[in-house]
């Protein structure tokens, strides 16, 4: 049904599985053209652009989504990850800080603090990185995955070592 947003969206997901990103992108664009409030279509457009390595289009798609749906924390966090992936640490830092300000203590909060700590570490902002590494460390029990908890402990130790706090 070419007048029903979910059908265009689902078609896009099918094209993603078939590794036809061009047709997937067209389908996701159609889903929001039919219904501009169809949030899922926007985020998938951004994800396709990211997989295609089209940073400017990807960022534009995320910004459109966030402007229309400012409470979409997942989009803000994903944009932070995209910026990090492309080495745009200041922009990544900004997105993660926005997301942290919107989250309550949870698995997402802990993971976002960890991600922000890594960005700040890579920027050489070790003291500020320590703050967020500690937040993640202090909230690691929200994570049920032992590997994720281990990564948080390891990250906190790296930051501490960088600051000369080897004990």
GROMACS .gro file of C-alpha atoms in nm:
model
  167
    1UNK     CA    1   0.000   0.000   0.000
    2UNK     CA    2   0.178   0.312  -0.120
    3UNK     CA    3  -0.040   0.533   0.102
    4UNK     CA    4   0.048   0.359   0.430
    5UNK     CA    5   0.372   0.470   0.602
    6UNK     CA    6   0.438   0.141   0.782
    7UNK     CA    7   0.427  -0.055   0.457
    8UNK     CA    8   0.685   0.175   0.296
    9UNK     CA    9   0.897   0.153   0.612
   10UNK     CA   10   0.878  -0.227   0.620
   11UNK     CA   11   0.967  -0.239   0.252
   12UNK     CA   12   1.272  -0.028   0.337
   13UNK     CA   13   1.373  -0.275   0.607
   14UNK     CA   14   1.341  -0.555   0.354
   15UNK     CA   15   1.569  -0.369   0.114
   16UNK     CA   16   1.821  -0.325   0.398
   17UNK     CA   17   1.821  -0.703   0.449
   18UNK     CA   18   1.871  -0.745   0.076
   19UNK     CA   19   2.162  -0.498   0.095
   20UNK     CA   20   1.996  -0.258  -0.147
   21UNK     CA   21   2.058   0.068   0.039
   22UNK     CA   22   1.939   0.289  -0.246
   23UNK     CA   23   1.594   0.129  -0.259
   24UNK     CA   24   1.582   0.121   0.123
   25UNK     CA   25   1.649   0.493   0.136
   26UNK     CA   26   1.376   0.561  -0.120
   27UNK     CA   27   1.128   0.356   0.083
   28UNK     CA   28   1.215   0.532   0.409
   29UNK     CA   29   1.178   0.869   0.238
   30UNK     CA   30   0.837   0.761   0.107
   31UNK     CA   31   0.728   0.658   0.457
   32UNK     CA   32   0.781   1.012   0.590
   33UNK     CA   33   0.645   1.175   0.275
   34UNK     CA   34   0.318   0.990   0.338
   35UNK     CA   35   0.319   1.078   0.707
   36UNK     CA   36   0.568   1.343   0.825
   37UNK     CA   37   0.507   1.224   1.184
   38UNK     CA   38   0.634   0.872   1.107
   39UNK     CA   39   0.942   0.889   1.327
   40UNK     CA   40   1.088   0.549   1.234
   41UNK     CA   41   1.132   0.652   0.871
   42UNK     CA   42   1.360   0.940   0.966
   43UNK     CA   43   1.597   0.739   1.182
   44UNK     CA   44   1.634   0.469   0.919
   45UNK     CA   45   1.722   0.730   0.657
   46UNK     CA   46   2.002   0.852   0.883
   47UNK     CA   47   2.125   0.497   0.938
   48UNK     CA   48   2.133   0.428   0.563
   49UNK     CA   49   2.329   0.746   0.498
   50UNK     CA   50   2.574   0.641   0.769
   51UNK     CA   51   2.621   0.295   0.617
   52UNK     CA   52   2.679   0.462   0.281
   53UNK     CA   53   2.947   0.683   0.440
   54UNK     CA   54   2.759   1.002   0.356
   55UNK     CA   55   2.831   1.197   0.674
   56UNK     CA   56   2.672   1.528   0.578
   57UNK     CA   57   2.348   1.363   0.464
   58UNK     CA   58   2.351   1.141   0.773
   59UNK     CA   59   2.392   1.438   1.007
   60UNK     CA   60   2.124   1.630   0.819
   61UNK     CA   61   1.883   1.336   0.855
   62UNK     CA   62   1.951   1.305   1.229
   63UNK     CA   63   1.910   1.680   1.277
   64UNK     CA   64   1.578   1.673   1.092
   65UNK     CA   65   1.462   1.389   1.314
   66UNK     CA   66   1.578   1.561   1.634
   67UNK     CA   67   1.418   1.891   1.530
   68UNK     CA   68   1.083   1.717   1.471
   69UNK     CA   69   1.110   1.484   1.772
   70UNK     CA   70   1.334   1.653   2.032
   71UNK     CA   71   1.265   1.381   2.291
   72UNK     CA   72   1.413   1.105   2.074
   73UNK     CA   73   1.713   1.027   2.292
   74UNK     CA   74   1.814   0.732   2.073
   75UNK     CA   75   1.861   0.965   1.777
   76UNK     CA   76   2.073   1.203   1.985
   77UNK     CA   77   2.292   0.916   2.108
   78UNK     CA   78   2.324   0.770   1.759
   79UNK     CA   79   2.427   1.109   1.624
   80UNK     CA   80   2.692   1.121   1.897
   81UNK     CA   81   2.816   0.780   1.784
   82UNK     CA   82   2.823   0.887   1.419
   83UNK     CA   83   3.029   1.194   1.503
   84UNK     CA   84   3.267   0.976   1.706
   85UNK     CA   85   3.296   0.728   1.420
   86UNK     CA   86   3.409   1.010   1.190
   87UNK     CA   87   3.651   1.160   1.445
   88UNK     CA   88   3.434   1.464   1.516
   89UNK     CA   89   3.487   1.447   1.890
   90UNK     CA   90   3.356   1.790   1.991
   91UNK     CA   91   3.027   1.728   1.813
   92UNK     CA   92   3.009   1.377   1.961
   93UNK     CA   93   3.072   1.515   2.309
   94UNK     CA   94   2.791   1.769   2.267
   95UNK     CA   95   2.536   1.504   2.164
   96UNK     CA   96   2.627   1.267   2.447
   97UNK     CA   97   2.599   1.549   2.701
   98UNK     CA   98   2.254   1.638   2.570
   99UNK     CA   99   2.146   1.275   2.595
  100UNK     CA  100   2.284   1.235   2.947
  101UNK     CA  101   2.088   1.541   3.056
  102UNK     CA  102   1.767   1.376   2.934
  103UNK     CA  103   1.824   1.029   3.079
  104UNK     CA  104   1.757   0.895   3.425
  105UNK     CA  105   1.983   0.632   3.577
  106UNK     CA  106   1.950   0.325   3.359
  107UNK     CA  107   2.144   0.102   3.125
  108UNK     CA  108   2.128   0.373   2.855
  109UNK     CA  109   2.250   0.637   3.101
  110UNK     CA  110   2.545   0.420   3.203
  111UNK     CA  111   2.637   0.338   2.844
  112UNK     CA  112   2.611   0.702   2.740
  113UNK     CA  113   2.837   0.813   3.027
  114UNK     CA  114   3.087   0.547   2.918
  115UNK     CA  115   3.071   0.664   2.556
  116UNK     CA  116   3.116   1.026   2.660
  117UNK     CA  117   3.415   0.930   2.873
  118UNK     CA  118   3.574   0.760   2.572
  119UNK     CA  119   3.518   1.067   2.354
  120UNK     CA  120   3.671   1.297   2.614
  121UNK     CA  121   3.964   1.058   2.659
  122UNK     CA  122   4.030   1.061   2.285
  123UNK     CA  123   4.016   1.442   2.294
  124UNK     CA  124   4.280   1.443   2.567
  125UNK     CA  125   4.035   1.585   2.824
  126UNK     CA  126   4.134   1.334   3.089
  127UNK     CA  127   3.999   1.512   3.398
  128UNK     CA  128   3.656   1.553   3.241
  129UNK     CA  129   3.676   1.199   3.105
  130UNK     CA  130   3.734   1.079   3.461
  131UNK     CA  131   3.405   1.238   3.572
  132UNK     CA  132   3.201   1.042   3.319
  133UNK     CA  133   3.409   0.726   3.357
  134UNK     CA  134   3.324   0.738   3.728
  135UNK     CA  135   2.952   0.788   3.653
  136UNK     CA  136   2.960   0.481   3.429
  137UNK     CA  137   3.163   0.284   3.684
  138UNK     CA  138   2.931   0.385   3.968
  139UNK     CA  139   2.627   0.276   3.765
  140UNK     CA  140   2.774  -0.035   3.601
  141UNK     CA  141   2.530  -0.259   3.789
  142UNK     CA  142   2.256  -0.134   3.555
  143UNK     CA  143   2.430  -0.338   3.283
  144UNK     CA  144   2.344  -0.706   3.275
  145UNK     CA  145   2.621  -0.791   3.030
  146UNK     CA  146   2.947  -0.883   3.206
  147UNK     CA  147   3.154  -0.776   2.906
  148UNK     CA  148   3.000  -0.428   2.911
  149UNK     CA  149   3.069  -0.402   3.283
  150UNK     CA  150   3.429  -0.511   3.225
  151UNK     CA  151   3.471  -0.247   2.953
  152UNK     CA  152   3.351   0.020   3.194
  153UNK     CA  153   3.592  -0.092   3.466
  154UNK     CA  154   3.878  -0.107   3.215
  155UNK     CA  155   3.793   0.240   3.079
  156UNK     CA  156   3.786   0.386   3.430
  157UNK     CA  157   4.125   0.229   3.504
  158UNK     CA  158   4.274   0.371   3.182
  159UNK     CA  159   4.157   0.721   3.269
  160UNK     CA  160   4.289   0.690   3.623
  161UNK     CA  161   4.624   0.568   3.493
  162UNK     CA  162   4.644   0.860   3.248
  163UNK     CA  163   4.591   1.096   3.542
  164UNK     CA  164   4.870   0.925   3.737
  165UNK     CA  165   4.633   0.759   3.984
  166UNK     CA  166   4.774   0.411   3.954
  167UNK     CA  167   4.653   0.281   4.289
   0.00000   0.00000   0.00000
